[in-house]
Short mmCIF file of C-alpha atoms and ligand atoms in Angstrom, two decimals:
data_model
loop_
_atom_site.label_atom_id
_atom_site.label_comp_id
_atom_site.label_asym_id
_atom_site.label_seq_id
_atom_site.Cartn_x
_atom_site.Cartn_y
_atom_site.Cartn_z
CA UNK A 4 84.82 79.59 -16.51
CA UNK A 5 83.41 82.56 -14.52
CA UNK A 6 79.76 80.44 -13.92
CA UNK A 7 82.09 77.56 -12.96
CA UNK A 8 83.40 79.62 -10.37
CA UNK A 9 80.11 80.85 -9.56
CA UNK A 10 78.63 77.75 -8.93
CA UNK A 11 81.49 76.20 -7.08
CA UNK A 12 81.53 79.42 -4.33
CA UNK A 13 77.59 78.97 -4.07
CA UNK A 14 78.02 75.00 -3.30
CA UNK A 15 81.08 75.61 -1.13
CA UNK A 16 78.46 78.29 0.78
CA UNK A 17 76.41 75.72 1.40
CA UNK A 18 78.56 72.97 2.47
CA UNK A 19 79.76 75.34 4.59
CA UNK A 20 75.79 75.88 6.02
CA UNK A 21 75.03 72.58 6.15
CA UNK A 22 78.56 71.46 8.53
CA UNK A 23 77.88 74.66 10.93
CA UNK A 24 74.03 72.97 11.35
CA UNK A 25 74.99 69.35 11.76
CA UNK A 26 77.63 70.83 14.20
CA UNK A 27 75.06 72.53 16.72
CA UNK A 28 72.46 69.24 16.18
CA UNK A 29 71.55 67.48 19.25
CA UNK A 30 72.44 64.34 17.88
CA UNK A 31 76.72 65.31 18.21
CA UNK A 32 76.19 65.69 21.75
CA UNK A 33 77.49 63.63 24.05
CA UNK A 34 74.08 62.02 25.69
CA UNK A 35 76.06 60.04 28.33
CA UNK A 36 78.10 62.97 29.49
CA UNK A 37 75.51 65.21 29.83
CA UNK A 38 73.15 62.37 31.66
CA UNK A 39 76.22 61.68 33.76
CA UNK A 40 76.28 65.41 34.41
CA UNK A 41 72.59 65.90 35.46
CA UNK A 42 72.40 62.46 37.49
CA UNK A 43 75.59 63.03 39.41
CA UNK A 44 74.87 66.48 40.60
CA UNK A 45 74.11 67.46 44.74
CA UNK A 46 74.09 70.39 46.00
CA UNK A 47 77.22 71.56 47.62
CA UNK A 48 77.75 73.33 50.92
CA UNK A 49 81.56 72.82 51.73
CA UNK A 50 83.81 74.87 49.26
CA UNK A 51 87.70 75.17 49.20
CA UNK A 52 88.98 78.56 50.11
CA UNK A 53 88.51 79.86 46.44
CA UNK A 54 86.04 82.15 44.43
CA UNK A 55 85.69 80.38 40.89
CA UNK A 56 87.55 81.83 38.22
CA UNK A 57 86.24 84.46 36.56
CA UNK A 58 86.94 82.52 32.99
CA UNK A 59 85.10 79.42 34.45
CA UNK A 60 82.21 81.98 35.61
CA UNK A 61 82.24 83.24 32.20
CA UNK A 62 81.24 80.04 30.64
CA UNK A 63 78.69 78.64 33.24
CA UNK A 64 76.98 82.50 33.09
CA UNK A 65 77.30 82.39 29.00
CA UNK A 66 74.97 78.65 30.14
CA UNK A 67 73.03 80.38 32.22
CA UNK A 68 71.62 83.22 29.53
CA UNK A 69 71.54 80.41 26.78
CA UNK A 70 68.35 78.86 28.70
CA UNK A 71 64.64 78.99 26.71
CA UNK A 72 62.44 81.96 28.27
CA UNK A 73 58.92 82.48 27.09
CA UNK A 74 58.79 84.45 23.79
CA UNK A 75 62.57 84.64 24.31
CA UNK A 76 62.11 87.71 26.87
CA UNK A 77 65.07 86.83 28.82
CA UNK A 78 63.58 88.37 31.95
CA UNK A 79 66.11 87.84 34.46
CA UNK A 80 68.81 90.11 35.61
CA UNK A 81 71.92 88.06 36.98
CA UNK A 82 74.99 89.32 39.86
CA UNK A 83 77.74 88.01 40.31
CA UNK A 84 79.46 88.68 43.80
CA UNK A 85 83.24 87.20 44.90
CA UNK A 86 84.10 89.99 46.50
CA UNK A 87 84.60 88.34 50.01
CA UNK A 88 84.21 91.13 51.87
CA UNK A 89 80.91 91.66 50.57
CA UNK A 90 79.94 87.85 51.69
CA UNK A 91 81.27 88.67 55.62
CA UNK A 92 79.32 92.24 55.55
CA UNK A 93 75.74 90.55 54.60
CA UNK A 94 76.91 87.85 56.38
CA UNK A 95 77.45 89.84 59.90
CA UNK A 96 74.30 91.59 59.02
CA UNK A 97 71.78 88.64 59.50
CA UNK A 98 73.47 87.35 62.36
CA UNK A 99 73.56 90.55 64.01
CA UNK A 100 69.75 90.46 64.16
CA UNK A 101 69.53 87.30 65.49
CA UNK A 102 69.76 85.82 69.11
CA UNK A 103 72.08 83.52 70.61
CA UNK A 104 70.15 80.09 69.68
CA UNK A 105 69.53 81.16 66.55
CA UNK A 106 73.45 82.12 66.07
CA UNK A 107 74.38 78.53 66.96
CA UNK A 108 72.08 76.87 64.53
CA UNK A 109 73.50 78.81 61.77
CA UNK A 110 76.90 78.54 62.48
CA UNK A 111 77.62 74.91 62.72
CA UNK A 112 80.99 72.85 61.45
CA UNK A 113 82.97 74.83 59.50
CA UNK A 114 80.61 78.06 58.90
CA UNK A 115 81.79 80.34 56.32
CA UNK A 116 78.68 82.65 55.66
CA UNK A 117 75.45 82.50 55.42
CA UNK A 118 75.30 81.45 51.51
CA UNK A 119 75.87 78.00 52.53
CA UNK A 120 80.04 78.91 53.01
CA UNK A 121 79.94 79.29 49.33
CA UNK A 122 82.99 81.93 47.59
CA UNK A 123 81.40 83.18 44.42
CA UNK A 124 77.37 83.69 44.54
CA UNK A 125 75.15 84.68 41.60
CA UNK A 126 72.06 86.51 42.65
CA UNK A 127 68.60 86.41 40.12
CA UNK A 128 66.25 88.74 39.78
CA UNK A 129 63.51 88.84 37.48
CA UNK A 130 60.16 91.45 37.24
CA UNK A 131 57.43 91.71 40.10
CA UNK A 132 55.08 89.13 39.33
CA UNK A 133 56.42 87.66 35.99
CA UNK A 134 59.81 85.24 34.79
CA UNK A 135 60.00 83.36 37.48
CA UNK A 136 60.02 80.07 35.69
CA UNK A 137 62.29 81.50 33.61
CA UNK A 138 64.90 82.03 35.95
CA UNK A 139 64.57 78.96 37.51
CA UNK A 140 65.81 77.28 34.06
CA UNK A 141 68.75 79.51 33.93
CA UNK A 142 69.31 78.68 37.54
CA UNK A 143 69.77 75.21 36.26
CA UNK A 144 71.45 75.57 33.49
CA UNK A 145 74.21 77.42 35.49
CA UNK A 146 74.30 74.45 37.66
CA UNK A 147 74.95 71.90 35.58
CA UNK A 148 77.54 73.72 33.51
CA UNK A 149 79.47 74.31 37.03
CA UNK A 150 78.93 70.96 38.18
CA UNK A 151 80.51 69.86 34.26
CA UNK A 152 83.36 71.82 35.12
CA UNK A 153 83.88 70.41 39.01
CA UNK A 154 82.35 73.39 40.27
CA UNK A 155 79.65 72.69 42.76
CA UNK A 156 76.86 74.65 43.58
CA UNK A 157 73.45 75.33 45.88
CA UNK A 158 70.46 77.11 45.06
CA UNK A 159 69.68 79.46 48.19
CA UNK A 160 66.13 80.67 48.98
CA UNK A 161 67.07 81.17 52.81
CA UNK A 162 69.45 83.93 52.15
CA UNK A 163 66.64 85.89 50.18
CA UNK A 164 63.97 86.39 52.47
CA UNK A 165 66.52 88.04 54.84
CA UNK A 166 67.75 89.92 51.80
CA UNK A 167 64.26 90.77 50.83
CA UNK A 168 62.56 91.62 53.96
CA UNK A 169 65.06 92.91 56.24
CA UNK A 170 65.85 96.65 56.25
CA UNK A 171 69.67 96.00 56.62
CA UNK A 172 69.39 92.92 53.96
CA UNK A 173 67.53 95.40 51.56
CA UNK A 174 70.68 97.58 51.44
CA UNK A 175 72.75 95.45 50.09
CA UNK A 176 70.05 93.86 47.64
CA UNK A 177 70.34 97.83 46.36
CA UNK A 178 74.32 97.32 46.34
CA UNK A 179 73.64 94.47 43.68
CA UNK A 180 72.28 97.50 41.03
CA UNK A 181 69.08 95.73 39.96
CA UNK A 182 66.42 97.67 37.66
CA UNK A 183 63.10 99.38 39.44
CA UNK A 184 60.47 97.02 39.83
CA UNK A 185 62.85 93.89 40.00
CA UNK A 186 62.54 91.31 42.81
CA UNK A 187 65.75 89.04 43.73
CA UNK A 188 64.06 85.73 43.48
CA UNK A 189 67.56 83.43 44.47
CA UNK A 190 71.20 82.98 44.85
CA UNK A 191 72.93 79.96 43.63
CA UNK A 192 76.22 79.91 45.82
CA UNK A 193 79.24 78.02 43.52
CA UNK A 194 83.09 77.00 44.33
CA UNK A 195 85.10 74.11 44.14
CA UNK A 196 83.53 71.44 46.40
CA UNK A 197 85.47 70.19 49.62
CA UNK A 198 82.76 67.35 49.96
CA UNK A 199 81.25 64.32 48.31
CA UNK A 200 77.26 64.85 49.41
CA UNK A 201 75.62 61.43 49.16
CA UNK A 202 72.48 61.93 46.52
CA UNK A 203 69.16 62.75 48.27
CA UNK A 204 66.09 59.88 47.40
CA UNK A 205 63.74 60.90 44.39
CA UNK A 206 60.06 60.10 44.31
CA UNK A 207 59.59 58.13 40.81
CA UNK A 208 56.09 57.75 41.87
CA UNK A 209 55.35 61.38 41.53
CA UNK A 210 55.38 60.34 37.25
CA UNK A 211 52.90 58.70 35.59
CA UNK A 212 51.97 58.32 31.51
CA UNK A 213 48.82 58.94 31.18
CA UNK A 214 47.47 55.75 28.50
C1 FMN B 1434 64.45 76.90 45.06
C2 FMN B 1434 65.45 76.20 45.94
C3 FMN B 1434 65.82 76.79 47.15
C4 FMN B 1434 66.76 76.16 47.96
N1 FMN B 1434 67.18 76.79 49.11
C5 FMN B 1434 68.15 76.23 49.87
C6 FMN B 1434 68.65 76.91 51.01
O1 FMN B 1434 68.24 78.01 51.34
N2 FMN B 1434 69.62 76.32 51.74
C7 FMN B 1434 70.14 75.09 51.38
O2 FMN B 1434 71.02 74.59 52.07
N3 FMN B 1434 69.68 74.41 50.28
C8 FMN B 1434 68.71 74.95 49.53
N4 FMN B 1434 68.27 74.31 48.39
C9 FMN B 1434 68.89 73.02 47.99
C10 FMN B 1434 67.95 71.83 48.30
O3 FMN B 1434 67.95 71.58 49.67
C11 FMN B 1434 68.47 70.61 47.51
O4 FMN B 1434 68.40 70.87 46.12
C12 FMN B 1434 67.62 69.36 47.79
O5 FMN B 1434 67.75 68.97 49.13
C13 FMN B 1434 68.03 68.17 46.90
O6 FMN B 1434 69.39 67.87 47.07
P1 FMN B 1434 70.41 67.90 45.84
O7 FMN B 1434 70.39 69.27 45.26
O8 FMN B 1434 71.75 67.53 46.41
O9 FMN B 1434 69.92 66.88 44.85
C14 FMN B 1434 67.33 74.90 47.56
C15 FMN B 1434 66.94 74.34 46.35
C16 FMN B 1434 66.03 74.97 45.54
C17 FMN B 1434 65.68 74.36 44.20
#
């Protein structure tokens, strides 16, 4: 009776094993949602007045860090900033440097700040000289999982090299607590889209099999 029982706990084990696999395998995933998902995507630059929940920003972060990295070294380090105050301050800081033309081409319909008007921003860093690619797949993945979710987004290179090369940008890059030796690479601005961008041509021509 007691091997009986034995047996049955071991095969039970293993049923249990084999339903927690077949429930992560790529084949239960919805293909046409997440197609839908990567094909329907734009960048956004016109947010409502809202930073995105912190529970929503939860999940597409928990996205973000689920991305491959070589050898698994997870080299980025990732901020999250919806503090709006923050926003206006580096905000006010680039345009302060800047001169009257310059002002105006910035601050066109509807300016917000300089992260493309977006309320929640996630700044990347990664190591001098290494993880770049890296980061760049968990910038994606953190896209998609907003865009999933109705939360547009836009990757931002423009803010950086004010952030990176500008004594008053530098201060605040040292607000956002990164490691020594760690170089803020982008910001992905995300909120709840107030537009409908149309989608931008592709190139198809740029991929070829090779026979
Ligand atoms: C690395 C990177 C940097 C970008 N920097 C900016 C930026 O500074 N400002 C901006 O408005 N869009 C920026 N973009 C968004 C691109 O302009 C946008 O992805 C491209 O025009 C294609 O449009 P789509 O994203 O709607 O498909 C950036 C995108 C990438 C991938």
């Amino acid at each position: 009776m007691k091997k009986i029982a034995i047996l049955f706990t071991l095969l039970s084990a293993i049923g249990t094993q084999h339903v927690s696999a077949q429930k992560l395998s790529a084949h239960s995933i919805d293909s046409a949602a997440v197609v839908h998902t990567i094909l329907s995507r734009r960048s956004v630059r016109k947010y409502k007045d809202a930073p995105v929940r912190r529970d929503q920003m939860d999940m597409i972060l928990k996205c973000g860090i689920n991305a491959p990295s070589g050898m698994n070294a997870q080299p980025w380090e990732v901020r999250v900033v919806d503090n709006q105050q923050m926003l206006k301050d580096i905000t006010e800081a680039q345009m302060s440097g800047m001169n009257e033309e310059q002002r105006k081409r910035m601050t066109g319909n509807g300016f917000r700040n300089m992260f493309r008007n977006a309320p929640s921003v996630v700044f990347v860093a990664v190591p001098e000289g290494r993880g770049e690619l890296d980061a760049g797949i968990l910038g994606e993945n953190m896209v998609l999982a907003a865009w999933s979710m109705g939360i547009g987004s836009c990757f931002l290179g423009g803010p950086v090299r004010f952030l990176n090369s500008d004594e008053r940008g530098k201060a605040f890059v040292k607000k956002l607590g990164f490691p020594d030796g760690y170089r803020l690479v982008y910001a992905i601005g995300f909120g709840y889209p107030d537009e409908s961008p149309e989608a931008k041509p592709r190139d198809g021509e740029k991929v070829k099999y090779v026979e």
